[in-house]
Amino acid sequence: MPNPDPDCIFCKIVAGQIPAHKILEDEHTLAFLDVNPLAHAHTLVIPKQHYVTIDQMPPDEFTALTASVHKTALAILKATPTTEYNILQNNGPTAGQAVFHVHFHIIPRSPNDNLGYRWNPTPLNHD
Ligand code: 5GP
Ligand code: ZN
């Protein structure tokens, strides 16, 4: 891995210095279970290289990451009873990012899971 950040917990998972329950791994990406899951099989998918936000990523790395998100989602659907899920990806603390290494969340949903969905839309100003 060319650019690990020594202070980054996800770089340490990639390097095998911190254990994780791996779901999928390929040359560019790694998927593993979230340590504080919102639901059974809540999974994080990360690039092996350290990038803080997706705008820092070269397009081909981002393409590899989204392909891995898709593959991991299919694996979760196959391996668990879930048929519905959220994909979440936070960039920056204001957007809810707590670990500053790019990651996608795959969060399986089930009726009455009490996770909710808080979104406060306002009408578009067409001007
Ligand atoms: P964020 O808020 O940055 O989008 O989400 C970070 C996620 O990383 C959280 O859901 C948190 O539970 C997870 N997380 C933080 N530290 C670790 C860890 O050491 N191992 C694993 N597997 N997940 C972690
Ligand atoms: Zn990192």
Coordinates of C-alpha atoms and ligand atoms in Angstrom, one line a residue:
M1 CA 0.0 0.0 0.0
P2 CA 1.8 3.2 -1.2
N3 CA 0.4 5.9 1.1
P4 CA -0.8 4.7 4.5
D5 CA -1.5 7.3 7.1
P6 CA 0.1 6.1 10.4
D7 CA -2.7 7.7 12.4
C8 CA -5.5 6.2 10.3
I9 CA -7.5 3.3 11.8
F10 CA -8.7 2.0 8.4
C11 CA -5.1 2.1 7.0
K12 CA -4.2 -0.1 10.0
I13 CA -7.0 -2.5 9.1
V14 CA -5.7 -2.7 5.5
A15 CA -2.2 -3.4 6.8
G16 CA -3.5 -6.1 9.1
Q17 CA -2.4 -4.2 12.2
I18 CA -6.0 -4.1 13.6
P19 CA -8.4 -7.1 13.1
A20 CA -11.6 -6.8 11.1
H21 CA -14.2 -9.2 9.8
K22 CA -13.5 -9.1 6.1
I23 CA -16.4 -9.5 3.6
L24 CA -14.5 -8.9 0.3
E25 CA -11.0 -8.0 -0.7
D26 CA -9.4 -7.2 -4.0
E27 CA -6.4 -5.3 -5.3
H28 CA -7.8 -1.9 -4.7
T29 CA -10.6 -2.3 -2.0
L30 CA -11.6 -3.9 1.2
A31 CA -15.0 -4.5 2.7
F32 CA -15.4 -5.4 6.4
L33 CA -18.1 -5.3 9.1
D34 CA -18.6 -2.0 11.0
V35 CA -17.5 -2.4 14.6
N36 CA -20.6 -0.5 15.9
P37 CA -23.2 -1.7 13.4
L38 CA -26.5 0.0 12.9
A39 CA -27.9 -3.3 11.7
H40 CA -26.8 -6.9 11.2
A41 CA -24.2 -7.1 8.4
H42 CA -23.6 -3.3 8.4
T43 CA -20.5 -3.2 6.2
L44 CA -17.9 -0.6 5.3
V45 CA -16.2 -0.6 1.9
I46 CA -12.9 1.3 1.6
P47 CA -10.1 2.0 -0.9
K48 CA -6.8 0.4 0.2
Q49 CA -5.1 3.7 -0.4
H50 CA -5.6 6.5 2.1
Y51 CA -7.9 9.3 0.8
V52 CA -9.9 11.5 3.2
T53 CA -12.8 12.3 0.9
I54 CA -13.9 11.0 -2.5
D55 CA -13.0 14.2 -4.3
Q56 CA -9.3 13.3 -3.6
M57 CA -9.6 10.0 -5.4
P58 CA -8.5 9.5 -9.0
P59 CA -11.5 8.5 -11.1
D60 CA -10.3 4.9 -11.7
E61 CA -9.9 4.3 -8.0
F62 CA -13.4 5.6 -7.4
T63 CA -14.7 3.4 -10.1
A64 CA -13.0 0.4 -8.5
L65 CA -14.5 1.4 -5.1
T66 CA -18.1 1.7 -6.4
A67 CA -17.7 -1.7 -8.2
S68 CA -16.7 -3.2 -4.9
V69 CA -19.7 -1.5 -3.1
H70 CA -22.0 -3.1 -5.7
K71 CA -20.3 -6.5 -5.3
T72 CA -20.5 -6.3 -1.6
A73 CA -24.1 -5.3 -1.6
L74 CA -24.9 -8.4 -3.7
A75 CA -23.0 -10.6 -1.3
I76 CA -24.9 -9.2 1.7
L77 CA -28.2 -9.8 -0.1
K78 CA -27.2 -13.4 -0.8
A79 CA -25.9 -14.1 2.7
T80 CA -28.6 -12.4 4.8
P81 CA -32.3 -12.2 4.8
T82 CA -32.2 -8.5 4.0
T83 CA -33.7 -7.2 0.7
E84 CA -33.4 -3.5 1.4
Y85 CA -30.5 -1.3 2.4
N86 CA -29.0 2.2 2.5
I87 CA -25.7 3.2 0.9
L88 CA -24.2 6.1 2.9
Q89 CA -21.0 8.0 2.2
N90 CA -19.9 11.0 4.3
N91 CA -17.3 13.6 3.3
G92 CA -16.1 15.9 6.0
P93 CA -17.2 16.3 9.7
T94 CA -20.1 18.5 8.8
A95 CA -21.4 15.7 6.7
G96 CA -21.0 13.2 9.5
Q97 CA -17.6 11.8 8.7
A98 CA -15.9 10.5 11.8
V99 CA -13.1 8.3 10.3
F100 CA -11.1 10.3 7.8
H101 CA -10.4 7.5 5.3
V102 CA -13.0 7.2 2.5
H103 CA -15.7 4.6 3.2
F104 CA -19.1 3.6 2.0
H105 CA -21.6 2.2 4.5
I106 CA -23.9 -0.6 3.4
I107 CA -26.7 -0.7 6.0
P108 CA -29.3 -3.4 5.7
R109 CA -32.8 -2.3 6.6
S110 CA -35.7 -4.2 7.9
P111 CA -39.3 -3.1 8.9
N112 CA -39.4 -1.6 12.4
D113 CA -35.6 -1.4 12.7
N114 CA -36.1 2.1 14.3
L115 CA -33.2 3.5 12.3
G116 CA -35.5 6.0 10.7
Y117 CA -34.6 8.3 7.8
R118 CA -34.2 12.0 8.7
W119 CA -34.2 14.2 5.7
N120 CA -35.6 17.8 5.8
P121 CA -36.2 18.8 2.2
T122 CA -37.1 22.4 1.2
P123 CA -38.7 23.3 -2.1
L124 CA -36.3 24.0 -4.9
N125 CA -35.9 27.7 -5.8
H126 CA -36.2 27.5 -9.6
D127 CA -34.5 30.9 -10.0
Ligands
5GP1 P1 -18.4 7.8 9.5 O1 -19.2 8.5 10.5 O2 -17.0 8.3 9.4 O3 -19.1 7.7 8.1 O4 -18.4 6.3 10.0 C1 -17.3 5.6 10.5 C2 -17.7 4.2 10.9 O5 -16.5 3.5 11.2 C3 -18.6 4.1 12.1 O6 -19.8 3.5 11.7 C4 -17.8 3.3 13.1 O7 -18.6 2.4 13.8 C5 -16.8 2.6 12.2 N1 -15.5 2.3 12.8 C6 -14.7 3.1 13.6 N2 -13.6 2.5 14.0 C7 -13.7 1.2 13.5 C8 -12.8 0.1 13.7 O8 -11.8 0.1 14.3 N3 -13.2 -1.0 13.0 C9 -14.4 -1.1 12.3 N4 -14.6 -2.3 11.8 N5 -15.2 -0.1 12.2 C10 -14.9 1.1 12.8
ZN2 ZN -6.3 5.6 5.9

